[in-house]
Short mmCIF file of C-alpha atoms and ligand atoms in Angstrom, two decimals:
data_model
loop_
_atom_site.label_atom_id
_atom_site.label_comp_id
_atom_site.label_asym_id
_atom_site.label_seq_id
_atom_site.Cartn_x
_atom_site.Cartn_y
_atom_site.Cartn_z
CA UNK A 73 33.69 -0.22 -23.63
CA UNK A 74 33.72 -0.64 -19.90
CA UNK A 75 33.44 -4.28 -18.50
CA UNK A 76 31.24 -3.34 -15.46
CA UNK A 77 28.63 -0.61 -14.76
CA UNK A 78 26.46 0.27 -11.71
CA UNK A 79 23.86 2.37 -11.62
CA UNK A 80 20.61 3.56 -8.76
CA UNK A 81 17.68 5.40 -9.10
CA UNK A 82 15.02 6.12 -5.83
CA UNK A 83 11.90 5.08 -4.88
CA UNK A 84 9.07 7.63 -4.74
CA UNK A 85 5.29 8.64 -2.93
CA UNK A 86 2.89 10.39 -4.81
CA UNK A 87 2.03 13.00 -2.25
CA UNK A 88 -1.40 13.80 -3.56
CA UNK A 89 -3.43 12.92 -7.39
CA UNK A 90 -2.50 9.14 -8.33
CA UNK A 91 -5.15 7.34 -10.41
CA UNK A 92 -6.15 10.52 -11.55
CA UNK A 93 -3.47 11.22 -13.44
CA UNK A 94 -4.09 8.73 -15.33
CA UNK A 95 -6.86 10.59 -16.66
CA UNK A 96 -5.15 13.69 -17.53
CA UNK A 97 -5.41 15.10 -14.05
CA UNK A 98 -1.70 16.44 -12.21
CA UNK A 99 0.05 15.02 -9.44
CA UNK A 100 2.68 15.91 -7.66
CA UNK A 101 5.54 13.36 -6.54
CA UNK A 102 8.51 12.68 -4.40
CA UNK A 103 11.47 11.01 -4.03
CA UNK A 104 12.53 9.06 -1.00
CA UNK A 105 15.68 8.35 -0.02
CA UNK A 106 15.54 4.53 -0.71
CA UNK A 107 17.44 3.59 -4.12
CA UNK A 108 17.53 0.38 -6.36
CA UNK A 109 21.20 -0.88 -7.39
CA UNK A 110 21.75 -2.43 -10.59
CA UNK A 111 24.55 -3.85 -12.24
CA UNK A 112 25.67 -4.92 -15.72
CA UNK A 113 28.30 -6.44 -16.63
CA UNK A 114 29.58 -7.94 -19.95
CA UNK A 115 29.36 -11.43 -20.73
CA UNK A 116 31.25 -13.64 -22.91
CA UNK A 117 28.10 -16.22 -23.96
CA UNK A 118 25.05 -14.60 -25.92
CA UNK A 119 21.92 -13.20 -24.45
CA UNK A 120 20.73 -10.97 -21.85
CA UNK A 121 21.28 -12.53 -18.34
CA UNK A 122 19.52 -10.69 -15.62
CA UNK A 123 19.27 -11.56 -12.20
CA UNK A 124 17.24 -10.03 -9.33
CA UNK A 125 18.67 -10.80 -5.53
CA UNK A 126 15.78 -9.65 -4.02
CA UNK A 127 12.96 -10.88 -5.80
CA UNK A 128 15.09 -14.36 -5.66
CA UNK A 129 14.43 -15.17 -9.84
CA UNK A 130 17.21 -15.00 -12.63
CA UNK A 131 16.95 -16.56 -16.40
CA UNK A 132 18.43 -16.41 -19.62
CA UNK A 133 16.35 -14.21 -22.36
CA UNK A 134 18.13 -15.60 -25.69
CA UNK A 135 16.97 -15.79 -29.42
CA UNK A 136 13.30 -15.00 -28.42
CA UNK A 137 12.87 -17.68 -25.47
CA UNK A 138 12.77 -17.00 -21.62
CA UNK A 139 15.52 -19.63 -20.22
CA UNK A 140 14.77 -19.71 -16.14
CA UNK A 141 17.51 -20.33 -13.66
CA UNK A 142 16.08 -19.43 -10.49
CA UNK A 143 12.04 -18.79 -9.84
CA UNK A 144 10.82 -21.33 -12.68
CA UNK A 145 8.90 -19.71 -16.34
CA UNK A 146 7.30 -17.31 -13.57
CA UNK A 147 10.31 -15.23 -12.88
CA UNK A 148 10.18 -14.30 -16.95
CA UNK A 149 7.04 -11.76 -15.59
CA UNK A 150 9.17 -10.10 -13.07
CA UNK A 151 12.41 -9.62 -15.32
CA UNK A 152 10.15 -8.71 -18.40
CA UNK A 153 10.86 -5.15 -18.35
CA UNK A 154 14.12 -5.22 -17.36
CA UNK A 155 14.53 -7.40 -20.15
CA UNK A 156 12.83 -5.05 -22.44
CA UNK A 157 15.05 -2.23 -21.51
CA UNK A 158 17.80 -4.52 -22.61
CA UNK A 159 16.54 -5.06 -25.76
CA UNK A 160 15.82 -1.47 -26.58
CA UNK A 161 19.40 -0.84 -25.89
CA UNK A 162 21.44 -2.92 -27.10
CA UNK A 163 19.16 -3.34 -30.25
CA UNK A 164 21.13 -0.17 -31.41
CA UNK A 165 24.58 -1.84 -30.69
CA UNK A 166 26.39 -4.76 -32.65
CA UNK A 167 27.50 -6.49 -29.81
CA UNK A 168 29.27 -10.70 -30.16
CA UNK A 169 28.85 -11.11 -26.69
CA UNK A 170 25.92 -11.13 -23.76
CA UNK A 171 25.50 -8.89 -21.04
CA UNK A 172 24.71 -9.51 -17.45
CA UNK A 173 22.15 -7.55 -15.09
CA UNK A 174 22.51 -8.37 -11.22
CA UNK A 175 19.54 -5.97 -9.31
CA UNK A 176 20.03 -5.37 -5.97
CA UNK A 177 16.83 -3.03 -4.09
CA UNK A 178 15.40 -2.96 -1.03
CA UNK A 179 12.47 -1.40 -2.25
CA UNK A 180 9.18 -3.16 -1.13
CA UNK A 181 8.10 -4.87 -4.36
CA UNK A 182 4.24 -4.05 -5.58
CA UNK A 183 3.86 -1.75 -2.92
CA UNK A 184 3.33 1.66 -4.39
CA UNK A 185 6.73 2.74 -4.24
CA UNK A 186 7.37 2.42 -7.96
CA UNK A 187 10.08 -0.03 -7.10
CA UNK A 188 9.80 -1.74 -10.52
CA UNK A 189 10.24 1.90 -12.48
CA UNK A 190 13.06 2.42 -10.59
CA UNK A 191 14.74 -1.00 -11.22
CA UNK A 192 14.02 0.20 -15.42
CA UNK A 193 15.80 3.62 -14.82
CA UNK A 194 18.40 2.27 -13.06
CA UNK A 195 18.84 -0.76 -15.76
CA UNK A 196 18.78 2.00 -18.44
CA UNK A 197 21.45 3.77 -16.83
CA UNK A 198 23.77 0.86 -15.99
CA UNK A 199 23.48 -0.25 -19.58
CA UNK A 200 23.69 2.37 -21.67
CA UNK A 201 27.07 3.28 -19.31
CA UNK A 202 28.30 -0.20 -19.91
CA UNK A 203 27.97 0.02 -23.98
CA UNK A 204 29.70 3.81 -23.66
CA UNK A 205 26.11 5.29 -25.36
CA UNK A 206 25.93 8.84 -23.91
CA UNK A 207 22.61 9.32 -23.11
CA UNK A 208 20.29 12.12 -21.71
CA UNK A 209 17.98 11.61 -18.62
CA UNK A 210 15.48 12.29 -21.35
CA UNK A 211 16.16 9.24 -23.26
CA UNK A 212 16.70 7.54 -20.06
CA UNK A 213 13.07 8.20 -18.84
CA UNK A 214 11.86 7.38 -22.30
CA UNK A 215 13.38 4.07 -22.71
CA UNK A 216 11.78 3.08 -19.02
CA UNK A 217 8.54 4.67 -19.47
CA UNK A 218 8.05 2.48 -22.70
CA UNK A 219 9.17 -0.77 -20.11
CA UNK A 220 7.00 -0.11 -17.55
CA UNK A 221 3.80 0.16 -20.02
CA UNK A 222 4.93 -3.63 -20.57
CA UNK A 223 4.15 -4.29 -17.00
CA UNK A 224 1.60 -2.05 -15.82
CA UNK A 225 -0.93 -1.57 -18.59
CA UNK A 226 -1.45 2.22 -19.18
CA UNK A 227 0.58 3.71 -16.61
CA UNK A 228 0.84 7.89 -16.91
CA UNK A 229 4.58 7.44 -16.95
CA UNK A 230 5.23 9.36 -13.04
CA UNK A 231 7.19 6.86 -11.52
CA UNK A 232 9.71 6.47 -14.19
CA UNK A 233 9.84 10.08 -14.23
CA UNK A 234 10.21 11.00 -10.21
CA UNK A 235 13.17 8.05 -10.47
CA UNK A 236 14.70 9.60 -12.98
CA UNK A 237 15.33 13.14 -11.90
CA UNK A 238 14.16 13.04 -8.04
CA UNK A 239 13.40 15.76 -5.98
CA UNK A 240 9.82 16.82 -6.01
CA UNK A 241 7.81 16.75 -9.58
CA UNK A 242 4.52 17.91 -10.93
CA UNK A 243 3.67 15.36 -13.79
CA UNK A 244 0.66 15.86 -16.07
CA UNK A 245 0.32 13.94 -19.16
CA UNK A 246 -0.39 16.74 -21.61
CA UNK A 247 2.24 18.82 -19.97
CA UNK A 248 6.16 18.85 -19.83
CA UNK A 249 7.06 17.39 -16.10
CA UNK A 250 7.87 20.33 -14.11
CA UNK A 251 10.47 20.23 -11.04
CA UNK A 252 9.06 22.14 -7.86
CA UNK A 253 11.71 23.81 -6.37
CA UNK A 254 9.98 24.03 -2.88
CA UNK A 255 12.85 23.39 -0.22
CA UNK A 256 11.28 22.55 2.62
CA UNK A 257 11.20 19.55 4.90
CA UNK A 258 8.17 16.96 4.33
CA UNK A 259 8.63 14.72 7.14
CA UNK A 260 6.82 11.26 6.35
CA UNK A 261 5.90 7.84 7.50
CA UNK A 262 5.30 4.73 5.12
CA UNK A 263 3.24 2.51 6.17
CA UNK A 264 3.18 -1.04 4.42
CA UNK A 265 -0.17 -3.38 4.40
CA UNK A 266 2.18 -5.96 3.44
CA UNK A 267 -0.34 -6.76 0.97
CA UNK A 268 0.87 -7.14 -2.66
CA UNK A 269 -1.02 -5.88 -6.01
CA UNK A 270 -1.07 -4.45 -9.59
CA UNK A 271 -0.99 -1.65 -10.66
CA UNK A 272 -2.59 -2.38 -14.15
CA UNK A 273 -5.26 -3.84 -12.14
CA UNK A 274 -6.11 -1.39 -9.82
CA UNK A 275 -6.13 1.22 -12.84
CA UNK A 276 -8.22 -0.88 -15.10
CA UNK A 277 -10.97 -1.09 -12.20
CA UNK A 278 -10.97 2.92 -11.92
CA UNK A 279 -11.53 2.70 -15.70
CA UNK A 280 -14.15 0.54 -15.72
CA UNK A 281 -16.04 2.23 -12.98
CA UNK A 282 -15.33 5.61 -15.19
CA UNK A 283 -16.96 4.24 -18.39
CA UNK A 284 -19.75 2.89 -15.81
CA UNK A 285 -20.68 5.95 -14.34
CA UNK A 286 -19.09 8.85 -16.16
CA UNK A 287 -20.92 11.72 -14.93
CA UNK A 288 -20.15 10.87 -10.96
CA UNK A 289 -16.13 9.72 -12.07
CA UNK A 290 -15.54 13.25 -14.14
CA UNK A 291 -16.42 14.84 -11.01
CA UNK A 292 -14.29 12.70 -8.48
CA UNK A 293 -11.00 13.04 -10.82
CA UNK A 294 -11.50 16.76 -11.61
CA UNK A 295 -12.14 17.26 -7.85
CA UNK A 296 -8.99 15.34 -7.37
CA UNK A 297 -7.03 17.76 -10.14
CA UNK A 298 -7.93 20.17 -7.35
CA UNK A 299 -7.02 19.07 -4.56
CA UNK A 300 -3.50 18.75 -6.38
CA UNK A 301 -3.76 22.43 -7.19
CA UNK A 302 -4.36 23.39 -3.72
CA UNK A 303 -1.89 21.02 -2.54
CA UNK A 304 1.13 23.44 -4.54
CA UNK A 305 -0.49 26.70 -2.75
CA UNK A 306 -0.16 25.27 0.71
CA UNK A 307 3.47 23.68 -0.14
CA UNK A 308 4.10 27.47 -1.35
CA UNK A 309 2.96 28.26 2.06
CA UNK A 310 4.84 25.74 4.38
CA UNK A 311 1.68 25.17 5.11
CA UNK A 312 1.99 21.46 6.59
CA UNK A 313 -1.61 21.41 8.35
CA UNK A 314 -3.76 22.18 4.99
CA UNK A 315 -1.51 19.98 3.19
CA UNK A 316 -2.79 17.62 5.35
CA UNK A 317 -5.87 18.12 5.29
CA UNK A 318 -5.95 17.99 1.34
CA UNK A 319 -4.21 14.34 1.76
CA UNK A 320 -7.18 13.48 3.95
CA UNK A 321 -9.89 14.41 0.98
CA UNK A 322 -7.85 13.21 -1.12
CA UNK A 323 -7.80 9.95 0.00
CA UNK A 324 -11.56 9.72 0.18
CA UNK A 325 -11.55 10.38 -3.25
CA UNK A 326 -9.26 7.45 -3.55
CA UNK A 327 -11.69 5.40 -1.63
CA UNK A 328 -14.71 6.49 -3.88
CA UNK A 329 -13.27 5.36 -6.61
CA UNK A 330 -12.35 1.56 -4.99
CA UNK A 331 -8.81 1.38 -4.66
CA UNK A 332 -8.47 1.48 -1.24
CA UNK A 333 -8.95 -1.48 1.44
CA UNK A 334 -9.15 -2.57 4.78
CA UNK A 335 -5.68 -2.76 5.58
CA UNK A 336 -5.16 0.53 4.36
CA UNK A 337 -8.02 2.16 6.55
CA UNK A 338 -6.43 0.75 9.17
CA UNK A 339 -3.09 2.21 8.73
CA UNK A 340 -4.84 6.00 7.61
CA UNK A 341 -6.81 6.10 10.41
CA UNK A 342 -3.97 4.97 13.02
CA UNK A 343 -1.58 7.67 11.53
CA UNK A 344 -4.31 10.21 11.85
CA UNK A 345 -5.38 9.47 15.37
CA UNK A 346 -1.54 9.50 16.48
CA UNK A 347 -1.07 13.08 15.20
CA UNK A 348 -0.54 13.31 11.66
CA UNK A 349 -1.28 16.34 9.96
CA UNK A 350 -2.61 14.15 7.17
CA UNK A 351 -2.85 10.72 5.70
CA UNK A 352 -3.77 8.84 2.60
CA UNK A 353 -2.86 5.68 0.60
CA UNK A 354 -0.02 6.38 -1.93
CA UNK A 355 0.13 4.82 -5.52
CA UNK A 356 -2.20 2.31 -6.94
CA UNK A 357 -3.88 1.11 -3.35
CA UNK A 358 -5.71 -2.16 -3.26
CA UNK A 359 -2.86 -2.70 -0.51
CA UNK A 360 0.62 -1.27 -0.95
CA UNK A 361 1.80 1.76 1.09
CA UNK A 362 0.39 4.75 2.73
CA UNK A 363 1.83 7.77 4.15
CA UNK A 364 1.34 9.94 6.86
CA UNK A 365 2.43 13.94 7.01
CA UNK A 366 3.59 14.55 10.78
CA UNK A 367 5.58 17.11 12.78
CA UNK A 368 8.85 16.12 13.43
CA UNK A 369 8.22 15.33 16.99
CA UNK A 370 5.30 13.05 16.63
CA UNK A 371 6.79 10.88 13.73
CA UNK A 372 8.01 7.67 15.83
CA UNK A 373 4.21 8.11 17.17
CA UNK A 374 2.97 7.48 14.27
CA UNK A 375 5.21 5.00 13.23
CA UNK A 376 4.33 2.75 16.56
CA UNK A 377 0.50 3.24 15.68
CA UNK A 378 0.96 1.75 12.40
CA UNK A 379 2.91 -1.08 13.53
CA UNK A 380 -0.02 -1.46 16.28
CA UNK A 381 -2.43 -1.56 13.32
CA UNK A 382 -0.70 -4.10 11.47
CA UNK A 383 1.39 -1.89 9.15
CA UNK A 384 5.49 -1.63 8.70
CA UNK A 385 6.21 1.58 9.13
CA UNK A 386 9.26 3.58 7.13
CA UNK A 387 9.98 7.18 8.41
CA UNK A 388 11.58 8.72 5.10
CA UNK A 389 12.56 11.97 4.07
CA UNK A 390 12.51 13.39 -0.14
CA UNK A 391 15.83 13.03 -1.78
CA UNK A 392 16.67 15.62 -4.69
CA UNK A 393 18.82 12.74 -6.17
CA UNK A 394 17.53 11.16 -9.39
CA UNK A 395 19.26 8.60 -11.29
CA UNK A 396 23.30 8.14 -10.78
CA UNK A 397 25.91 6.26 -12.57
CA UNK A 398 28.22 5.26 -9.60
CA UNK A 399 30.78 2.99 -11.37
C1 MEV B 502 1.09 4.21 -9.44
O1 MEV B 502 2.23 4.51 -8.66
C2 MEV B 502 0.30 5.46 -9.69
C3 MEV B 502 -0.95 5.28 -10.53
O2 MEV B 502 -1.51 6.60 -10.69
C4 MEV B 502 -0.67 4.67 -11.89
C5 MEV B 502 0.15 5.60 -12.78
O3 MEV B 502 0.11 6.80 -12.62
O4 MEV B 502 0.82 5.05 -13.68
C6 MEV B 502 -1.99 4.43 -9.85
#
């Protein structure tokens, strides 16, 4: 058995269908080139240690209790699924001794960039390294995706999945995830509100509205299964400007079904006005992130015009790179 691990996954942007893939609809996914670190180490007292350096919160999860060290009984929420990837893992193993996890991610936290499902794969990884348990990125994603439903409700399992094996995926529930092998260059701007949510929130209220209003909902969420479908045509294509557009009615969609807000129109329209081909909110909304589809030359345009609006802007490119073991 090795005495340290390290291990990163990346963050990722739905490009076009979040929401409703929750209700069986596709979407298609990237990921960016910004990765969470985690490490894990072995530990000679018992119990899972885990400590996050961004989020500022570490505890002790031993015999069934929650033992804080830094960020009081609250920090238990945020290290809850990292804990519970823990547990999974080690439950197989007879282990004496404790482990440690340190996290280390620079990943804007509650944001839409599936920073916590990246923390989980990269946990998995790290641990399952440390304990010498050869795993697949399968059983990687698997052991995340049951994490994450810990923290965000009834999530449809994409962000574990785009962290896992990067590059560009279309997920659908019902289906096997699919990699698109479409090399071509999708230059982007993030735009962060700054303004923190949840997920299992912002999906419960689309729910809700659903079972309120079924027969307008079914429409808006099989239109948006469309959009998707369009959206592979025109990536096909290198066909930037309709891909744009379909982010645009796409994100109307979004707004129709009351996950996006002010802070977000701001940013959307900004981006737009500046010369983006397209732009939308990107995961659960309510806040969070946005992006913005641009030509090359007008991406530090659109970057000012989102700062101007209130917005911190990221320009990112799609990384192929899923989960690594580095150590
Ligand atoms: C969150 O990044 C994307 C949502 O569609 C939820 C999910 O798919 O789990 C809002």
């Amino acid at each position: 058995m090795k005495k340290r691990s390290r291990a990163s996954a990346p963050a990722k942007v739905i490009l076009v269908g979040e929401h409703f893939v929750v209700h069986g609809e596709p979407a298609i996914v990237l990921a960016i080139d910004i990765r969470a670190t985690v490490t894990a180490e072995m530990r000679p007292e018992p119990g899972i240690h885990i400590e996050s350096e961004n989020l500022g919160v570490s505890g002790l999860f031993k015999g069934g209790e929650f033992i804080p060290e830094r960020g009081g009984l609250e920090a238990k929420r945020d290290l809850e699924p990292i804990h519970a990837v823990a547990a999974e893992i080690i439950s197989g193993c007879h282990l004496k001794n404790g482990v440690g996890i340190n996290v280390s991610s620079p990943i804007p936290v509650a944001a839409g960039l599936g920073s916590s499902a990246a923390v989980s794969v990269a946990s998995a990884a790290a641990l399952c390294s440390l304990l010498g348990r050869e795993v697949s990125s399968d059983e990687i994603f698997r052991i995340a995706f049951n994490a994450e439903r810990i923290v965000h409700g009834n999530p449809s399992g994409i962000d574990p999945a785009i962290s896992t094996y990067g590059g560009i995926l279309w997920y659908r529930r019902s289906e096997a995830i699919r990699r698109l092998e479409f090399d071509i260059d999708l230059p982007l701007v993030i735009g962060n509100t700054g303004r923190r949510r949840s997920t299992g929130d912002l999906v419960a209220k689309v729910g809700m509205l659903r079972s309120r209003y079924p027969d307008i909902i079914d429409n808006v969420i099989r239109a948006g299964g469309e959009i998707v479908k369009r959206s592979i045509q025109a990536l096909k294509e290198e066909d930037l400007e309709s891909l744009g557009e379909l982010m645009n009615i796409d994100h109307e969609l979004l707004c129709a079904v009351g996950v996006s807000c002010e802070e977000l129109e701001r940013l959307v329209h900004a981006a737009r006005k500046a010369g983006a081909y397209g732009a939308k909110l990107t995961g659960a909304g309510g806040g969070g992130c946005m992006i913005a589809l641009a030509p090359p030359e007008k991406l530090g345009k659109v970057a000012d015009a989102i700062r101007r609006a209130g917005g911190d802007p990221i320009i990112t490119r799609k990384t192929d790179v899923g989960v690594v073991i580095e150590e």
